[in-house]
XYZ file of C-alpha atoms in Angstrom:
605
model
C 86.465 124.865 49.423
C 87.055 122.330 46.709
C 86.263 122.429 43.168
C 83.497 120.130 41.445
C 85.219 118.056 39.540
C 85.066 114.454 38.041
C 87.335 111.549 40.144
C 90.451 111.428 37.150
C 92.241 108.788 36.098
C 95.711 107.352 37.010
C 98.273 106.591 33.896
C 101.764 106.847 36.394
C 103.192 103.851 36.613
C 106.924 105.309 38.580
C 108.185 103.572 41.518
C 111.531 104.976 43.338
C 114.390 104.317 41.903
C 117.103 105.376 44.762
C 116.094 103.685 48.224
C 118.091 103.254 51.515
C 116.821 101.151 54.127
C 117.926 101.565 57.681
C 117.875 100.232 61.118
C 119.420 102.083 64.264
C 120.597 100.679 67.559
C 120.408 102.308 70.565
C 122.020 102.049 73.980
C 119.344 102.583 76.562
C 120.244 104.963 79.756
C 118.226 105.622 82.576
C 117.538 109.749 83.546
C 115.186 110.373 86.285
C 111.909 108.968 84.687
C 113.209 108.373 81.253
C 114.696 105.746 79.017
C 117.566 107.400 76.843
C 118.344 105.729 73.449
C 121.669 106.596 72.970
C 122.366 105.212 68.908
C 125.853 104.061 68.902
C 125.145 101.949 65.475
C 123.765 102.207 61.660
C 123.467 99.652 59.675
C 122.171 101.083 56.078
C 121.883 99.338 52.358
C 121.190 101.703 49.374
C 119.592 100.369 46.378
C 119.659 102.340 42.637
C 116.642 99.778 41.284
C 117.791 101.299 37.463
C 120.983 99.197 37.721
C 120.053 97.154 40.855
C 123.510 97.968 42.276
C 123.715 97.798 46.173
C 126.009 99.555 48.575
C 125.505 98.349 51.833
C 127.294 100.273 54.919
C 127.737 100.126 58.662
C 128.213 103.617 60.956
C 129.050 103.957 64.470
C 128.989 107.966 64.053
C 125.144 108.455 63.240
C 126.247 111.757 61.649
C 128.014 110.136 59.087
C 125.025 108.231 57.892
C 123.113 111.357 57.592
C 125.989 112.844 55.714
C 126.265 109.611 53.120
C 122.588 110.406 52.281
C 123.272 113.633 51.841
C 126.224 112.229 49.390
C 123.658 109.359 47.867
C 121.163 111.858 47.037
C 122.029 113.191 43.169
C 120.952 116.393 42.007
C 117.700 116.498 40.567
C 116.766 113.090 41.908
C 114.950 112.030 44.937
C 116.365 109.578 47.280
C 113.521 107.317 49.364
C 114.388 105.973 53.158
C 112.484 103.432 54.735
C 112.742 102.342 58.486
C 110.724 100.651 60.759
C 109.333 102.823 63.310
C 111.470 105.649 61.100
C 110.286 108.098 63.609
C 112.254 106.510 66.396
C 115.707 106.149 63.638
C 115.335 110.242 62.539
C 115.007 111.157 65.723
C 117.784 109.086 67.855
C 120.082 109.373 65.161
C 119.845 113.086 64.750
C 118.691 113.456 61.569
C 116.778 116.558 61.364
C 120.067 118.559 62.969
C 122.527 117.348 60.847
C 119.873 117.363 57.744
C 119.146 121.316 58.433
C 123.182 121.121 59.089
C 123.408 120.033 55.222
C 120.373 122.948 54.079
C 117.762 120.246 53.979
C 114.037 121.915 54.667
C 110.996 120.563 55.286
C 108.417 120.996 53.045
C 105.850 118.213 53.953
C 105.243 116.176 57.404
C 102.356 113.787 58.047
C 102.023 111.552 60.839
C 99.346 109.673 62.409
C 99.293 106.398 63.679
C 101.520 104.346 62.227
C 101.783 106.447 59.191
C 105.108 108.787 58.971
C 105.702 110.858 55.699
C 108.222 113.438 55.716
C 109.838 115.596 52.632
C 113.171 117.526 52.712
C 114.413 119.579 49.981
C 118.233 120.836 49.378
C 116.968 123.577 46.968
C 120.343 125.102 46.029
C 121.371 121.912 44.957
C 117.951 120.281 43.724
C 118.013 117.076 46.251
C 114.893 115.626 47.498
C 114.390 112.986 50.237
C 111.194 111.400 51.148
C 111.403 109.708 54.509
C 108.867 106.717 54.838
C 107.883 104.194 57.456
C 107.544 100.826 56.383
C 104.675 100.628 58.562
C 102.878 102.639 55.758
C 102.887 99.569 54.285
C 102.881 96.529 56.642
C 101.662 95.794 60.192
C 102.885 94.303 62.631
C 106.675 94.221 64.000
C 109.952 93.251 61.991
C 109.789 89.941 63.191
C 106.112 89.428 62.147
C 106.974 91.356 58.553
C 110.537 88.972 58.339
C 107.858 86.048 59.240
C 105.733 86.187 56.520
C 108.919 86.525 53.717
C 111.048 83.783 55.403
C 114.119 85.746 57.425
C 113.439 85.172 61.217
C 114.604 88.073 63.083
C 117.765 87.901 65.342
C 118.142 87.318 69.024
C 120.382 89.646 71.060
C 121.446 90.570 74.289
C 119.999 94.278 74.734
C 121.513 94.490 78.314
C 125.117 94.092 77.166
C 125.242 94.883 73.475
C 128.578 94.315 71.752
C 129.180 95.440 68.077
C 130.026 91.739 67.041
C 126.611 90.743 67.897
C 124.745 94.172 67.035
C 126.325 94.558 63.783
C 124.478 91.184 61.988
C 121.125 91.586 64.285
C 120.933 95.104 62.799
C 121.721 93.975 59.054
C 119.339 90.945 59.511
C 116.093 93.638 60.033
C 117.589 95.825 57.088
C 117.242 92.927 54.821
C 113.986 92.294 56.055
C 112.271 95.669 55.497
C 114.389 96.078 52.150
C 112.654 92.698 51.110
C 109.672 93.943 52.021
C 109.575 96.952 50.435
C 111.425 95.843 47.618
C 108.341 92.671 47.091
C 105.930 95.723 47.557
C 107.732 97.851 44.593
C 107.125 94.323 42.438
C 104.198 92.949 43.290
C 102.500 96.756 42.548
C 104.551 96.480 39.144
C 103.944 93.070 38.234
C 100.233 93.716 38.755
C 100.204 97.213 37.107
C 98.837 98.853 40.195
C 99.541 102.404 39.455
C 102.144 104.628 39.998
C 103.998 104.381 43.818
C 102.034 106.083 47.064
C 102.874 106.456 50.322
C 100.152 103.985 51.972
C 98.238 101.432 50.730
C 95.287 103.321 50.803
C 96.875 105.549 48.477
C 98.153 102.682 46.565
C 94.566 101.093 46.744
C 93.115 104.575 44.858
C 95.844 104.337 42.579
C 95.292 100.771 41.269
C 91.435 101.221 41.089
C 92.116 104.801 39.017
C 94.775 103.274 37.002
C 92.705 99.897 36.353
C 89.384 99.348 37.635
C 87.256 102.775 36.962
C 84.796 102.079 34.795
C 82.325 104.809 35.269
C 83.013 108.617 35.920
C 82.377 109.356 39.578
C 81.429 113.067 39.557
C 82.621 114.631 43.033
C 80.343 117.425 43.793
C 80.843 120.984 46.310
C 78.217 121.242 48.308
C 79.135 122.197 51.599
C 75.708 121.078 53.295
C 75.541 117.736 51.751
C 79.267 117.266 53.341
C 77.772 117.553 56.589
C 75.034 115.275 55.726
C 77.410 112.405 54.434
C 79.507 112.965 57.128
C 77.073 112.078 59.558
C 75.942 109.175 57.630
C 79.763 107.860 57.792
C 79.181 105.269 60.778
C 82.086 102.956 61.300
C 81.453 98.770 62.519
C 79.468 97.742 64.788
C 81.056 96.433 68.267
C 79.014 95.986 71.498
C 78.900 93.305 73.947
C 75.593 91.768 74.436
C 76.501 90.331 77.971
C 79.752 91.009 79.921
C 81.549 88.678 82.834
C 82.767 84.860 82.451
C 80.379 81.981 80.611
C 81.413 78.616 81.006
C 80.447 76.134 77.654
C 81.239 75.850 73.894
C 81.483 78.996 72.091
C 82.816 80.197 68.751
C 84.500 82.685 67.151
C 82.918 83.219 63.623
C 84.516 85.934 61.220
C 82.844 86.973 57.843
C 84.960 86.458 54.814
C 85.985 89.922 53.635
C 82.741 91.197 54.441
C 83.563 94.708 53.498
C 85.131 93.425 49.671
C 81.619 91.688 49.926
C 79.182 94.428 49.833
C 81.562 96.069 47.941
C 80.996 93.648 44.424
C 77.622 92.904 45.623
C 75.655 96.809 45.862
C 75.717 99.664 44.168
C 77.745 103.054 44.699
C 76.657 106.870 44.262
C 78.400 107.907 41.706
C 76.898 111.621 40.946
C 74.794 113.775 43.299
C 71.493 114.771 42.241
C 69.810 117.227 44.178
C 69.692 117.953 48.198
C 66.311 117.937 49.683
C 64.791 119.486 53.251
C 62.102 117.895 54.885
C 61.231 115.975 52.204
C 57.377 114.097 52.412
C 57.168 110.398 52.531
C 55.525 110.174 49.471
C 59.228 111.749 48.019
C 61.897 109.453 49.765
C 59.620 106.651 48.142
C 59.311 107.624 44.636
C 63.240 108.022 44.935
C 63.932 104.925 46.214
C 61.308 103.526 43.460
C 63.138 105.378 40.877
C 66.501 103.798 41.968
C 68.349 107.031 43.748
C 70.638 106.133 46.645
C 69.919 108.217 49.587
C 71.614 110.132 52.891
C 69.569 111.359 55.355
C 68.922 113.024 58.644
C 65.845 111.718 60.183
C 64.041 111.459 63.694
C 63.316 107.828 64.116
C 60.805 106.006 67.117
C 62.649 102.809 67.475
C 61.287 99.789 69.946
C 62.553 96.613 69.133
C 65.488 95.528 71.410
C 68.024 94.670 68.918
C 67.883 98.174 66.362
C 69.703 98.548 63.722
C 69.550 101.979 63.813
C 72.803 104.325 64.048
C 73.529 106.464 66.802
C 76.550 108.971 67.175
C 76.712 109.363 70.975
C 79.726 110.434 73.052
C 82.231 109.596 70.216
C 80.280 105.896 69.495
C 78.407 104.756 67.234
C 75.500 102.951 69.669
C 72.578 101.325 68.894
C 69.556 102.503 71.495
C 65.379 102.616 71.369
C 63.184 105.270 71.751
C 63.042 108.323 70.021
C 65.932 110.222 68.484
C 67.428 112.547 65.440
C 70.235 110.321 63.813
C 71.654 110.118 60.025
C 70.761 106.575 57.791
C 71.951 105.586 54.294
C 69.598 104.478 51.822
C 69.485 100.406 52.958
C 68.970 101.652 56.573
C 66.191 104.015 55.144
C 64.028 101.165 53.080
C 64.500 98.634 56.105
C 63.192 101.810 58.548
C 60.308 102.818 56.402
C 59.461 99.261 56.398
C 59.480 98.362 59.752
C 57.469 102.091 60.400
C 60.521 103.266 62.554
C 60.457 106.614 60.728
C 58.814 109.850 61.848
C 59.810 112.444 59.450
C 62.785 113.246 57.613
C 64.912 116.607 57.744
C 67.301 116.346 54.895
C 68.391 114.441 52.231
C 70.688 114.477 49.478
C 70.446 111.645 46.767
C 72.718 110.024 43.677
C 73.042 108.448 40.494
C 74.255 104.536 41.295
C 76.338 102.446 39.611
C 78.487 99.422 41.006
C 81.976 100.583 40.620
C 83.472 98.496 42.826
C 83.234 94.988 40.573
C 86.065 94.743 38.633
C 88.136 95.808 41.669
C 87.082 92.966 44.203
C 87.089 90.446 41.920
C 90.366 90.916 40.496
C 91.952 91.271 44.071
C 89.795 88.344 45.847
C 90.194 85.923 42.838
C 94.018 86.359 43.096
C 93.817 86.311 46.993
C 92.369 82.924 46.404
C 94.852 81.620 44.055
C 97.289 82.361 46.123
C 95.808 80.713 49.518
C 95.666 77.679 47.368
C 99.287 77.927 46.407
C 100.077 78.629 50.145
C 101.926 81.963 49.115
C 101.048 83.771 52.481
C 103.124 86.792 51.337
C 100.564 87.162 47.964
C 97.534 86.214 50.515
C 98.560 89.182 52.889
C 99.083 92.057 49.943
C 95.602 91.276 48.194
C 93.274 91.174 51.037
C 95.673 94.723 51.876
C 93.832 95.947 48.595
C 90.908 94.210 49.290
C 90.597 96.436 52.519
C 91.932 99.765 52.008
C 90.398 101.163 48.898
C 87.015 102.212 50.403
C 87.806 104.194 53.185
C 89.742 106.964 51.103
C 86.555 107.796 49.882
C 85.730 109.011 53.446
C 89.307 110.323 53.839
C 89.170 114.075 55.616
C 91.687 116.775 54.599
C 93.406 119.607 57.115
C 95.541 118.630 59.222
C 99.014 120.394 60.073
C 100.315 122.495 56.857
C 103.928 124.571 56.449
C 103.006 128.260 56.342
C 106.153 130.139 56.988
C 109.993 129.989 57.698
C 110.587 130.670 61.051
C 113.685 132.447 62.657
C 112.387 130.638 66.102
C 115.271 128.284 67.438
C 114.407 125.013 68.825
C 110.692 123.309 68.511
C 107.470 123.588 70.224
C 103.286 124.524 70.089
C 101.036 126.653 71.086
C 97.802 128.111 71.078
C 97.236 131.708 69.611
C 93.877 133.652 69.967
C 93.076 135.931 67.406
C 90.589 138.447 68.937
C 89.909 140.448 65.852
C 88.196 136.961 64.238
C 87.459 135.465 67.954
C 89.174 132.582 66.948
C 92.111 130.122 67.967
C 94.774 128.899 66.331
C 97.016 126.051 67.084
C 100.944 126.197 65.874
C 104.195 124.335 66.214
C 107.327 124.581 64.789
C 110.467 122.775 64.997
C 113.398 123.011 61.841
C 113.119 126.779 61.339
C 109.444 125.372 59.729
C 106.121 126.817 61.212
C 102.834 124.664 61.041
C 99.217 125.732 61.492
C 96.833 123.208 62.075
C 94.296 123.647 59.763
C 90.274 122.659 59.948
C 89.331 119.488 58.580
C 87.723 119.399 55.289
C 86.733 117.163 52.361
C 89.675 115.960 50.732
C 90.142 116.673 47.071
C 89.104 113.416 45.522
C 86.749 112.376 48.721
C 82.994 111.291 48.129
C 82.181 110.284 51.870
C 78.473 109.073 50.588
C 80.326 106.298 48.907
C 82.273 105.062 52.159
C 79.043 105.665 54.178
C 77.152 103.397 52.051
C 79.941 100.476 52.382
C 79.925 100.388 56.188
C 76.133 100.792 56.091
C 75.329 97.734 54.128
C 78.505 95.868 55.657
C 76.441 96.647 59.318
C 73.176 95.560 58.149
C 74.850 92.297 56.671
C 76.278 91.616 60.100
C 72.952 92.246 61.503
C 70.859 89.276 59.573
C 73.811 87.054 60.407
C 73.305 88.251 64.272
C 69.211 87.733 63.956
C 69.857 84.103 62.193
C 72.526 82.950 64.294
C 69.676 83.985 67.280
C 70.190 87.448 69.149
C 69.949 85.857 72.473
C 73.012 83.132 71.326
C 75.374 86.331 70.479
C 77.305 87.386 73.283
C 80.079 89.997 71.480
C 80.305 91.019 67.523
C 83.123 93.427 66.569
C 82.843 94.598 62.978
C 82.838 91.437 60.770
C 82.956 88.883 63.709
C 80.655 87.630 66.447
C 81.023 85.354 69.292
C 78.345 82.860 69.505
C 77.403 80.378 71.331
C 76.344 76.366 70.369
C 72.986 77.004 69.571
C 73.602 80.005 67.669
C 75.890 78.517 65.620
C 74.239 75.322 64.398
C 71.896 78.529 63.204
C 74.221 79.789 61.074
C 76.153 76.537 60.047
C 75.133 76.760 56.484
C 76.693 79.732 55.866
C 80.374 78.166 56.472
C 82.462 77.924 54.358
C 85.941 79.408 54.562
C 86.590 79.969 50.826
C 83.606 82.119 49.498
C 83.252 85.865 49.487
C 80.548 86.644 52.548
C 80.073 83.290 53.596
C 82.066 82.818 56.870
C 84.822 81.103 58.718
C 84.958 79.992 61.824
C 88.363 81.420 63.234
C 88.291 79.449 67.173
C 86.545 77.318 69.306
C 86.524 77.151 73.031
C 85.392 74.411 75.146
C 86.727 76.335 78.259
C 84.204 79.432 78.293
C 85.071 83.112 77.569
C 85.131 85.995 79.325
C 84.332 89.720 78.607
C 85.060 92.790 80.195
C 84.432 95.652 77.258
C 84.228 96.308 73.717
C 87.733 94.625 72.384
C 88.538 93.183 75.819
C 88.165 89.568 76.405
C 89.730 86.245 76.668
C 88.311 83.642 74.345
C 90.286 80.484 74.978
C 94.023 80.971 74.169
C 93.420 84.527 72.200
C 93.843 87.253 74.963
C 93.309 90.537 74.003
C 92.998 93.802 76.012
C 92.790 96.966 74.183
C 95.438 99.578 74.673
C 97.952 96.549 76.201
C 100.517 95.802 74.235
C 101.524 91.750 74.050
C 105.334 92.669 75.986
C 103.334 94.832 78.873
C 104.094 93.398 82.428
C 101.047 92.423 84.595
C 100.508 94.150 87.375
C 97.138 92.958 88.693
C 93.696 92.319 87.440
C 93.423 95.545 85.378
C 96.804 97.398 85.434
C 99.985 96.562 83.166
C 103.159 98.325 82.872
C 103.667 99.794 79.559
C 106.760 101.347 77.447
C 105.508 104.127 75.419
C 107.037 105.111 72.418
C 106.294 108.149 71.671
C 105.499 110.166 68.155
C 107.257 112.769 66.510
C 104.879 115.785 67.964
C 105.873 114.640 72.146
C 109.440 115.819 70.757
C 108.319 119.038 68.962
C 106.778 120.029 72.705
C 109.622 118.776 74.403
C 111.714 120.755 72.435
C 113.676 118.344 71.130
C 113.557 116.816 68.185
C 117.088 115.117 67.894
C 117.248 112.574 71.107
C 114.927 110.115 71.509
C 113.271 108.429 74.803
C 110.632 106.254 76.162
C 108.837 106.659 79.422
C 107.575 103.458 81.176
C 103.846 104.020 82.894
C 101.093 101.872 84.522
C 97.776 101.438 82.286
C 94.443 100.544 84.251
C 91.214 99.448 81.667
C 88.633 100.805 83.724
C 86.444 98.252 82.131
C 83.174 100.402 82.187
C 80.767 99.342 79.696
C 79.197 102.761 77.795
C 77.350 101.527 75.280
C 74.308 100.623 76.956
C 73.024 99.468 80.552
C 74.469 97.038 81.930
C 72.196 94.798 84.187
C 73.877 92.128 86.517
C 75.059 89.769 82.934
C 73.066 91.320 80.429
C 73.179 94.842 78.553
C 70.340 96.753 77.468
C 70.165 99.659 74.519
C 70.436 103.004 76.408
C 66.937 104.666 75.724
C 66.531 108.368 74.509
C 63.879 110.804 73.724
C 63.842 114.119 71.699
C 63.225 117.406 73.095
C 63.604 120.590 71.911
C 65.956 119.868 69.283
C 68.273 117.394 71.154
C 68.670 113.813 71.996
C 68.480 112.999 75.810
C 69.498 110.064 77.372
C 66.948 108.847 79.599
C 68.388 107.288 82.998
């Protein structure tokens, strides 16, 4: 359990100072249901940014390379490497074998989604290597990063590769994730962003604690109004109003950094008050009067066919009628107790505000502007980054997989381990002579999830009014800060385009040809085709099945015992298409309908 303690301040300003950037090339063999990548070239460049000397170097032994980092890395200093995809380089090109070979250990690992961190130590001789993907920092592929800083990426002949042509393909994607990374490293300094993280998240809370706090934001320890903030943590709202193909005019209309919007616009909880259960009417009023922001658990009676009421159901956030125990955030609370929605109330916990959030968005959205004027996409791209990421590490969770023990056990794998004296499982993996326990999820140490609940919740309830002015019945499909809407419904809402102010919104296509939906993030609207799950390279099969190329993550090789060969698997993916947020009647969806009985919401069918 954490500590109270108030959200302190950021005064680092260090950025790495000994980088290599690398890129491996693989030969690809075929084994029974595998694809083999067999690495039969390195291209590398190290950078010391204190005397911005380079070295750059090219390795057909993937050993070697390992070994020159080993040499690159001074006592007492830390070396950084950046790949793209680095899980797919360490692993192909051995690197944890000959690493362990050279008495590197592990002593932190992180990955999820496109985020990789991983720290080795040499403790006799006081070298440190943090291994980062570049993805930390930028979406998208190489070629879409080399797009956006002017170095399109090579062509090349993967069925019959040749060193001639290998060798300045595999240089060409070096430079462009050392330019990158190196523009990142600059553009943090230049603005005096705070000291270097590992994502921009991380960066995002370091430039708002190094520049932008202007209040103290006291982070409390009570373990029940966790709970209650975590179930008020909702993320965007995306349903389909009507599913199959529409013939006519339709458009695709975006909000302009909605979430940066509500951000400078409301205010924050900043300190926790007290925590509250079943609190009267009269109470939640005379708080709200007395200008508290709120959390809640509440059962709610809701009849109106388009509700704006939160539901967590089956892993979704839904939106259904009838009657129900959900969690609300205070501007979900003062539009319920308006519209007489509200039954009673079970809990509450409620906060000082403040709006600490100003000085942040309009420092990043007023540069983001300048440099859309100037036509500097790279600028554009890195300020709406900030724009973006700062408020969800507010909401950020902590656990996870943690080192707790050396481990004589050769190889890597998991497993589960039940402990019968505490009745209780335990999950374990180990690969590197390094044992992990996966640990429960908890508040992180500088989390204050009543903050990031009350972003999405006014961010959903802004999306809402655009949905009821635009006309409900003209919305076909809204996914977080965009709807599709059709010609009616957009001469509604005309007078709130405009491309260039914060809120207002932008209208990102029009199709004359119709659209078609199958399911949340699933649809073709004119020439923008997107099928959740599908990757753009996937082969069509039919209707609903591609062929895809997985590429798998670091923890398919810890259970396959082995971590130091890499290899893809190619498999069919059918969207089944099945629309489970509501009921779907011929065209048209309905909210799902529920009722409360003896303690529990039931879906009526």
């Amino acid at each position: 359990m954490r500590k109270a303690h108030i959200l302190k301040s950021n005064r680092n300003s260090e950025f790495p100072a000994h980088c290599i950037f690398f890129d491996v090339e693989s030969e690809l063999i075929m084994s029974n249901d595998k694809i083999i990548h067999k690495p039969y070239l390195i291209v590398s460049c190290y950078v010391n940014f204190e005397t911005d000397y380079e070295d750059w170097q090219t390795f057909t032994n993937p050993q070697e390379f390992w070994i020159y980092v080993d040499t690159k890395t001074q006592k007492k200093r830390k070396t950084v490497l950046f790949a793209h995809n680095i899980t797919y380089d360490l692993i192909s090109s051995g690197g944890f074998r000959t690493l362990q070979e050279r008495c590197y250990k592990i002593t932190n690992y992180y990955e999820k989604g496109r985020v990789f961190i991983l720290e080795m130590n040499n403790v006799e001789q006081s070298k440190k290597l943090l291994l980062l993907n570049t993805g930390n920092f930028y979406s998208g592929g190489v070629a879409d990063i080399g797009k956006m800083f002017g170095i399109p990426k090579m062509e090349m002949d993967f069925n019959n590769p040749t060193l001639e042509q290998a060798i300045p393909y595999c240089k060409n994607d070096v430079l462009i994730i050392k330019t990158a990374m190196t523009s990142w490293f600059k553009f943090c300094q230049d603005e005096d962003l705070g000291g270097f993280a590992r994502t921009v998240p991380s960066q995002a809370m370091n430039a708002f604690k190094h520049r932008f706090m202007t209040h103290p934001i006291y982070l409390h320890s009570n373990n029940k109004v966790f709970e209650l903030e975590r179930g008020c943590y909702y993320g965007g709202r995306v349903e389909c109003y009507r599913l199959g193909k529409f013939d006519g005019k339709y458009y695709y209309v975006d909000v302009n950094s909605m979430y940066p919007f509500v951000m400078l616009t409301k205010e924050y909880p900043v300190r926790l008050v007290s925590y509250r259960k079943k609190p009267s009417f009269d109470y939640i009023r005379l708080l709200i009067a007395e200008g508290y922001l709120l959390c809640c658990k509440a059962i709610v009676n809701v009849d109106i066919p388009f509700s704006y009421i939160p539901l967590r159901y089956d892993k979704k956030i839904i939106f259904p009628i009838g009657r129900f125990e959900t969690f609300m955030t205070t501007p979900e609370i003062i539009k319920a107790l308006d519209d007489g929605i509200i039954e009673s109330f079970l809990e509450v916990s409620f906060y000082e505000k403040v709006n600490i959030f100003e000085s942040y968005v309009n420092f990043f959205f007023n540069k983001k502007q300048e440099a859309k004027q100037n036509n500097d996409i790279e600028k554009q791209m890195l300020y709406k980054l900030f724009l973006n990421s700062l408020y969800g590490k507010f909401g950020q969770k902590g656990g996870g997989w943690s080192i707790c023990s050396e481990t004589d056990r050769e190889g890597s794998g998991y497993e589960r381990v039940y402990f019968a004296d505490i009745e209780q499982e335990g999950s374990f993996k180990w690969f590197n002579n390094i044992m992990f326990k996966l640990l429960p999820e908890t508040e992180s140490y500088n989390s204050f999830c009543a903050i990031a609940a009350h972003v999405t919740a006014y961010a959903r309830l802004y999306l809402y009014d655009i949905i009821v002015k635009a006309g409900f019945k003209n919305v076909l499909y809204t996914d977080t800060d965009s709807i599709f809407v059709n010609e009616v419904g957009y001469n509604n809402i005309i007078n709130m385009i405009d491309k260039y102010k914060l809120g207002y919104l932008s209208l990102e296509m029009m199709s004359e040809n119709g659209i078609t939906l199958y399911a949340p993030k699933d649809y073709v609207f004119d020439e923008k085709v997107r099928h959740k799950g599908v990757p753009e390279k996937a082969r069509r099969i039919n209707e609903n099945t591609w062929e895809i190329t997985l590429f798998p993550k670091l923890s398919t090789f810890i259970r396959a015992n082995n971590v130091n060969q890499y290899f893809n698997v190619n498999m069919q993916k059918t969207l089944k298409r099945q629309y489970n947020k509501g009921k779907v009647q011929e065209s048209d969806v309905i909210p799902f309908e529920f009722t409360y009985q003896e303690g529990k919401n039931c879906l009526i069918t």
